[in-house]
Each structure stands twice: as C-alpha cells, then as structure tokens.
Short mmCIF file of C-alpha atoms and ligand atoms in Angstrom, two decimals:
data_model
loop_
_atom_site.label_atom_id
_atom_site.label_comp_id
_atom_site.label_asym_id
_atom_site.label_seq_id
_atom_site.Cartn_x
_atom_site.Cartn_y
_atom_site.Cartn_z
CA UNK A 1 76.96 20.25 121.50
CA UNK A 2 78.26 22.80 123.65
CA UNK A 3 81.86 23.18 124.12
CA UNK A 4 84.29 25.00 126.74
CA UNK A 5 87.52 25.64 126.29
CA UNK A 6 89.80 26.14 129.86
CA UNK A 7 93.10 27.56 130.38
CA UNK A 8 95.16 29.81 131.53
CA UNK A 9 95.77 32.96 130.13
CA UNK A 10 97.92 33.13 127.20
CA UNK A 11 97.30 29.67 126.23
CA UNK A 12 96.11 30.02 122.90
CA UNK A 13 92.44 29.45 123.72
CA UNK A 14 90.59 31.91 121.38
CA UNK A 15 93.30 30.61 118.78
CA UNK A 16 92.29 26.83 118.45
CA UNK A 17 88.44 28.08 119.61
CA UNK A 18 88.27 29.97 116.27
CA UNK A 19 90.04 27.31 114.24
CA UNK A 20 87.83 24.44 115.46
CA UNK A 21 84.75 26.34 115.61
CA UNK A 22 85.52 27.29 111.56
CA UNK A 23 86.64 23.64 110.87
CA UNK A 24 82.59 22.20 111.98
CA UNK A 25 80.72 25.06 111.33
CA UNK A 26 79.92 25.95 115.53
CA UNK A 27 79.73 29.08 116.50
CA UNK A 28 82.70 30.56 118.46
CA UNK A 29 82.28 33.19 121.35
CA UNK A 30 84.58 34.36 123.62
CA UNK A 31 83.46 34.98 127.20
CA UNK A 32 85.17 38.05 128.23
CA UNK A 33 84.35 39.54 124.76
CA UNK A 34 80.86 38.80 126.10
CA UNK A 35 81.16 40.85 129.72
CA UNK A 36 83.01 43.49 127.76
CA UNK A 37 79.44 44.48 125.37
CA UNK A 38 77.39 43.97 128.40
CA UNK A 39 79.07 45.88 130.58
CA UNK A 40 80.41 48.33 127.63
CA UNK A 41 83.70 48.46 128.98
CA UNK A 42 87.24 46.24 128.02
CA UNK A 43 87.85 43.85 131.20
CA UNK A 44 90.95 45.90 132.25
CA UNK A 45 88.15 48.94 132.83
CA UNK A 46 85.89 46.99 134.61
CA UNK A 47 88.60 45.42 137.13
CA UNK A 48 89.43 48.92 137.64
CA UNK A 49 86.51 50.54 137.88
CA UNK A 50 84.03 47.63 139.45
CA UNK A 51 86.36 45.54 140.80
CA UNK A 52 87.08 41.92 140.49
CA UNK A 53 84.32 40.57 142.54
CA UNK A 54 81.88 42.68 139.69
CA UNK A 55 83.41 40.98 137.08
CA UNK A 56 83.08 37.18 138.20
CA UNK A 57 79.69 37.56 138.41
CA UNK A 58 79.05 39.01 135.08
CA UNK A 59 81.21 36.34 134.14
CA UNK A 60 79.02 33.34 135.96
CA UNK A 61 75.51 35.21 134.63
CA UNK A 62 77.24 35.44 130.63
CA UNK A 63 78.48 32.05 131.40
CA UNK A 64 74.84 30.31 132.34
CA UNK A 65 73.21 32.43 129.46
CA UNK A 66 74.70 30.02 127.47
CA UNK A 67 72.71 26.54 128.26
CA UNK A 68 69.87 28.68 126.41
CA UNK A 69 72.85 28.19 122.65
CA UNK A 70 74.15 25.29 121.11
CA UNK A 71 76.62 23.98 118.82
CA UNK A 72 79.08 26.45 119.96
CA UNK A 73 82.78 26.50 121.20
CA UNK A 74 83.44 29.46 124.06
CA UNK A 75 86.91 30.53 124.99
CA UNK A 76 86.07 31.14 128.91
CA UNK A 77 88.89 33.55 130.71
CA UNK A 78 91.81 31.85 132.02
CA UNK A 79 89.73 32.15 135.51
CA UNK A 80 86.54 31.36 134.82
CA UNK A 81 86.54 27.47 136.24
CA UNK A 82 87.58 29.03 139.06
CA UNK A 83 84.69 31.16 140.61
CA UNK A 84 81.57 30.35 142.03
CA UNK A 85 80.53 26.42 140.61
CA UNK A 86 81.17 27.30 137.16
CA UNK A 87 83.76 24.51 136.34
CA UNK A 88 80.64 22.22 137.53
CA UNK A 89 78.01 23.65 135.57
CA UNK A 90 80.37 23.57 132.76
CA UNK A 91 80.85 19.80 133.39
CA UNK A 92 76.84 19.31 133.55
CA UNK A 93 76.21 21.20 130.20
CA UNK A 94 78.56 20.21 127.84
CA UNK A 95 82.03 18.70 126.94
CA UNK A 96 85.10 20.95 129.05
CA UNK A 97 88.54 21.29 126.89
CA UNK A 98 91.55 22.43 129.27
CA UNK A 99 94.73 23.17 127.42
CA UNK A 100 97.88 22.79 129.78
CA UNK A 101 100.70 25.08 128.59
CA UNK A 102 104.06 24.97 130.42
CA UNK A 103 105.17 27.92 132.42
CA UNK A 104 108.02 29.14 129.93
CA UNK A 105 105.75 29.32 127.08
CA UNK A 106 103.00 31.55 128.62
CA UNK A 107 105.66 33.62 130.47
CA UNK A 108 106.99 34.60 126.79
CA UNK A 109 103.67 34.79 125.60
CA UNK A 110 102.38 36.92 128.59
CA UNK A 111 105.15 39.51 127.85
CA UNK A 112 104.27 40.84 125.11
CA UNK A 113 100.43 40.70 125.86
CA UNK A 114 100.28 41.96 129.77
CA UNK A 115 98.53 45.44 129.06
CA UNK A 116 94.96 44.41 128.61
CA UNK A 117 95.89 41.83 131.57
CA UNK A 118 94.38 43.74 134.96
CA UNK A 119 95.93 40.68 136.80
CA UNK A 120 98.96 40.88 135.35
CA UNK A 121 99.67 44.62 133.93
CA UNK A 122 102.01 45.65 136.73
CA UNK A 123 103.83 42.90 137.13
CA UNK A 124 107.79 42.74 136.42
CA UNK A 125 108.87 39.95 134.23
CA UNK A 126 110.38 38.00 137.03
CA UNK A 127 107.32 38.45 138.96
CA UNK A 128 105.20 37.50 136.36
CA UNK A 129 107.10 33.60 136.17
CA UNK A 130 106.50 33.53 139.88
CA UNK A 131 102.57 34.77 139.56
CA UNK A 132 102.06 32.24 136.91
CA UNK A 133 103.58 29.34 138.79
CA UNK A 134 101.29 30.49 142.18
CA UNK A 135 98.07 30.69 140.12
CA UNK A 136 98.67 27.44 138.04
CA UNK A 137 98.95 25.91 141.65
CA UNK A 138 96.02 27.06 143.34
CA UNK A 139 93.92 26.91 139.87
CA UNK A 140 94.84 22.94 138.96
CA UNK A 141 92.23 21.52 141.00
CA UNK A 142 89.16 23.25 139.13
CA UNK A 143 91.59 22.99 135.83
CA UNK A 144 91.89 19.49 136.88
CA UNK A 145 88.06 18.69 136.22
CA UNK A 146 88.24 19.13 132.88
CA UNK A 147 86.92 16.24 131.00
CA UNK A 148 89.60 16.70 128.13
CA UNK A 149 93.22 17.74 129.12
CA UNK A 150 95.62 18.18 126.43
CA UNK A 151 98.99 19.21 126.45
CA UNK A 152 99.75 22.46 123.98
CA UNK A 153 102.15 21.27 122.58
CA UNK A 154 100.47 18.25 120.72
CA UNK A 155 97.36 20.14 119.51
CA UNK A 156 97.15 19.92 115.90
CA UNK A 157 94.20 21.44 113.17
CA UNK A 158 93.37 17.34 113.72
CA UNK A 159 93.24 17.34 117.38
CA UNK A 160 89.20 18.41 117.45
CA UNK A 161 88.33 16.05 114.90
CA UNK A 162 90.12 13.03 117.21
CA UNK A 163 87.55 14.94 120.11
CA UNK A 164 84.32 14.80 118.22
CA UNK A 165 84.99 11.34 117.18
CA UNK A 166 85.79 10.32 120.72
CA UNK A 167 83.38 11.71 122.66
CA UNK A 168 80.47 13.19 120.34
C1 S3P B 201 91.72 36.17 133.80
C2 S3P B 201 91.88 35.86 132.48
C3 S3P B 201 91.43 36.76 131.41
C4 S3P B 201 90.26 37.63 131.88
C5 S3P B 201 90.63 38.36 133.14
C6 S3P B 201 91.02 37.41 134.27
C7 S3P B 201 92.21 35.21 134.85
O1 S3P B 201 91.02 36.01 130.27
O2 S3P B 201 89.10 36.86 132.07
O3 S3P B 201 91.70 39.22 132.83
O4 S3P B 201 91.73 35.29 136.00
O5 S3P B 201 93.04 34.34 134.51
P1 S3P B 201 92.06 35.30 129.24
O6 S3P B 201 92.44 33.97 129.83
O7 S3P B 201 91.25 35.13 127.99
O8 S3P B 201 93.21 36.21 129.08
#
C-alpha cells in the first residue's frame, strides 16, 4: 500500500509519517529529503539558485518514481498537491492523508522553523499569519481531495491503525 501524507508546512507530517511508518513496518520517505540528494542541494538552495519552477518538477519526477515502491508512507512538501496533477496521481496510486492544522498552531510552529523555509524565510511574524491564511485559501481545493482529512488535533499513535482498518 502506498501512502501520502498532505499538509501544510509545519503540520507535523514527517512526525506522524515516521511514527506510523515504525508502528507497521512501511518504509517512510520524505519527499523533499528526496529532491535534496538528487539535486545535492537543501530546498532553500535550490529555490535560490534554480528557482521554484526547478524545484516542482523535481518534485513531480521524485514524486512518480514512486508507483515503481510499495508499502511506504511519504511526507510530500506542504505544496506538493498543488503543482502540476500530482494531487490526482496521488489519488490514482494509493491512499492520500491530509492533516488540517489551524492557523495559530502552524504560525507558532512556523516561527521557530522559518530558516530552511525559502517561502517563508523573510517573512515578519505578522506577515507570516497573513501568508499562511492566503496559501491555506488558494491550496484547500487540491488539499480538499484528499481521501482522508483529519483534524491535528485528534491524531493519536491509534489514529493509523483506525486508517488501515478502514480502508486497507
Ligand atoms: C513548501 C513546503 C516545504 C518544501 C518547500 C515548499 C510549500 O515542505 O517543499 O519549502 O510550498 O508549502 P514542508 O511542508 O515539508 O515544509
């Protein structure tokens, strides 16, 4: 089974992807840790150096290496649904996880963890509320397709087992 994992940054993705993953013995990847060895360069350098459009396409090929793996969970970057049909070709090869977070809790989150952002590292904190509340706007609809939506705040160590049993 091949699982995704949506949200927006800061959400705690790579968190409950490692936990999970650990819990049923799947692998666990994390797709911008995947650009970063191909391209040999952190994400920030390769925004800043290649640009954004560069990077969402490493990000689509990285992504569609994957129907060739199994049993796996990836943490995909907070806008990964978001670019060319990925959030469809996620839908058509496996089982999509988003994990809604409310904007106060990645706001405190993003604080402390906007350096290795490129979207984010020069924004104020102010500005930063107001970027996350555009982006979580324009990004529901693809978020939106998920085929399992849960709310942060009620994930639990149980809340994967409650998925497999559901819809495995
Ligand atoms: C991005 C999220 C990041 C990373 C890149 C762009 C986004 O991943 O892919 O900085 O567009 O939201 P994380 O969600 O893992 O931080």
């Amino acid at each position: 089974m091949k699982f995704f994992l949506l949200g927006f940054m800061g959400t705690g993705k790579s968190h409950w992807g490692k936990s999970w993953s650990a819990q049923y013995q799947l692998d666990f990847f994390d797709l911008d840790h995947e650009v970063e060895k191909m391209e040999g360069l952190s994400v920030a350098g390769i925004f800043e150096k290649l640009g954004e459009p560069y990077f969402r396409e490493k990000e689509r090929n990285i992504l569609h290496s994957f129907a060739k793996k199994d049993n796996f969970i990836l943490s995909c970057g907070g806008g990964t649904p978001c670019f060319y049909d990925n959030m469809e070709w996620m839908n058509s090869h496996g089982i999509t996880i988003f994990i809604s977070t409310p904007v106060p809790v990645l706001k405190e989150r993003l604080i402390l963890e906007k350096s290795h952002r490129p979207l984010i590292q020069a924004l104020t904190d102010e500005a930063l509320e107001e970027f996350i509340r555009r982006k979580l706007k324009e990004r529901e609809k693809y978020y939106g397709q998920a085929a399992i939506i849960l709310q942060s705040e009620s994930i639990s160590h149980t809340t994967f087992a409650e998925i497999i049993k559901r819809y495995v």
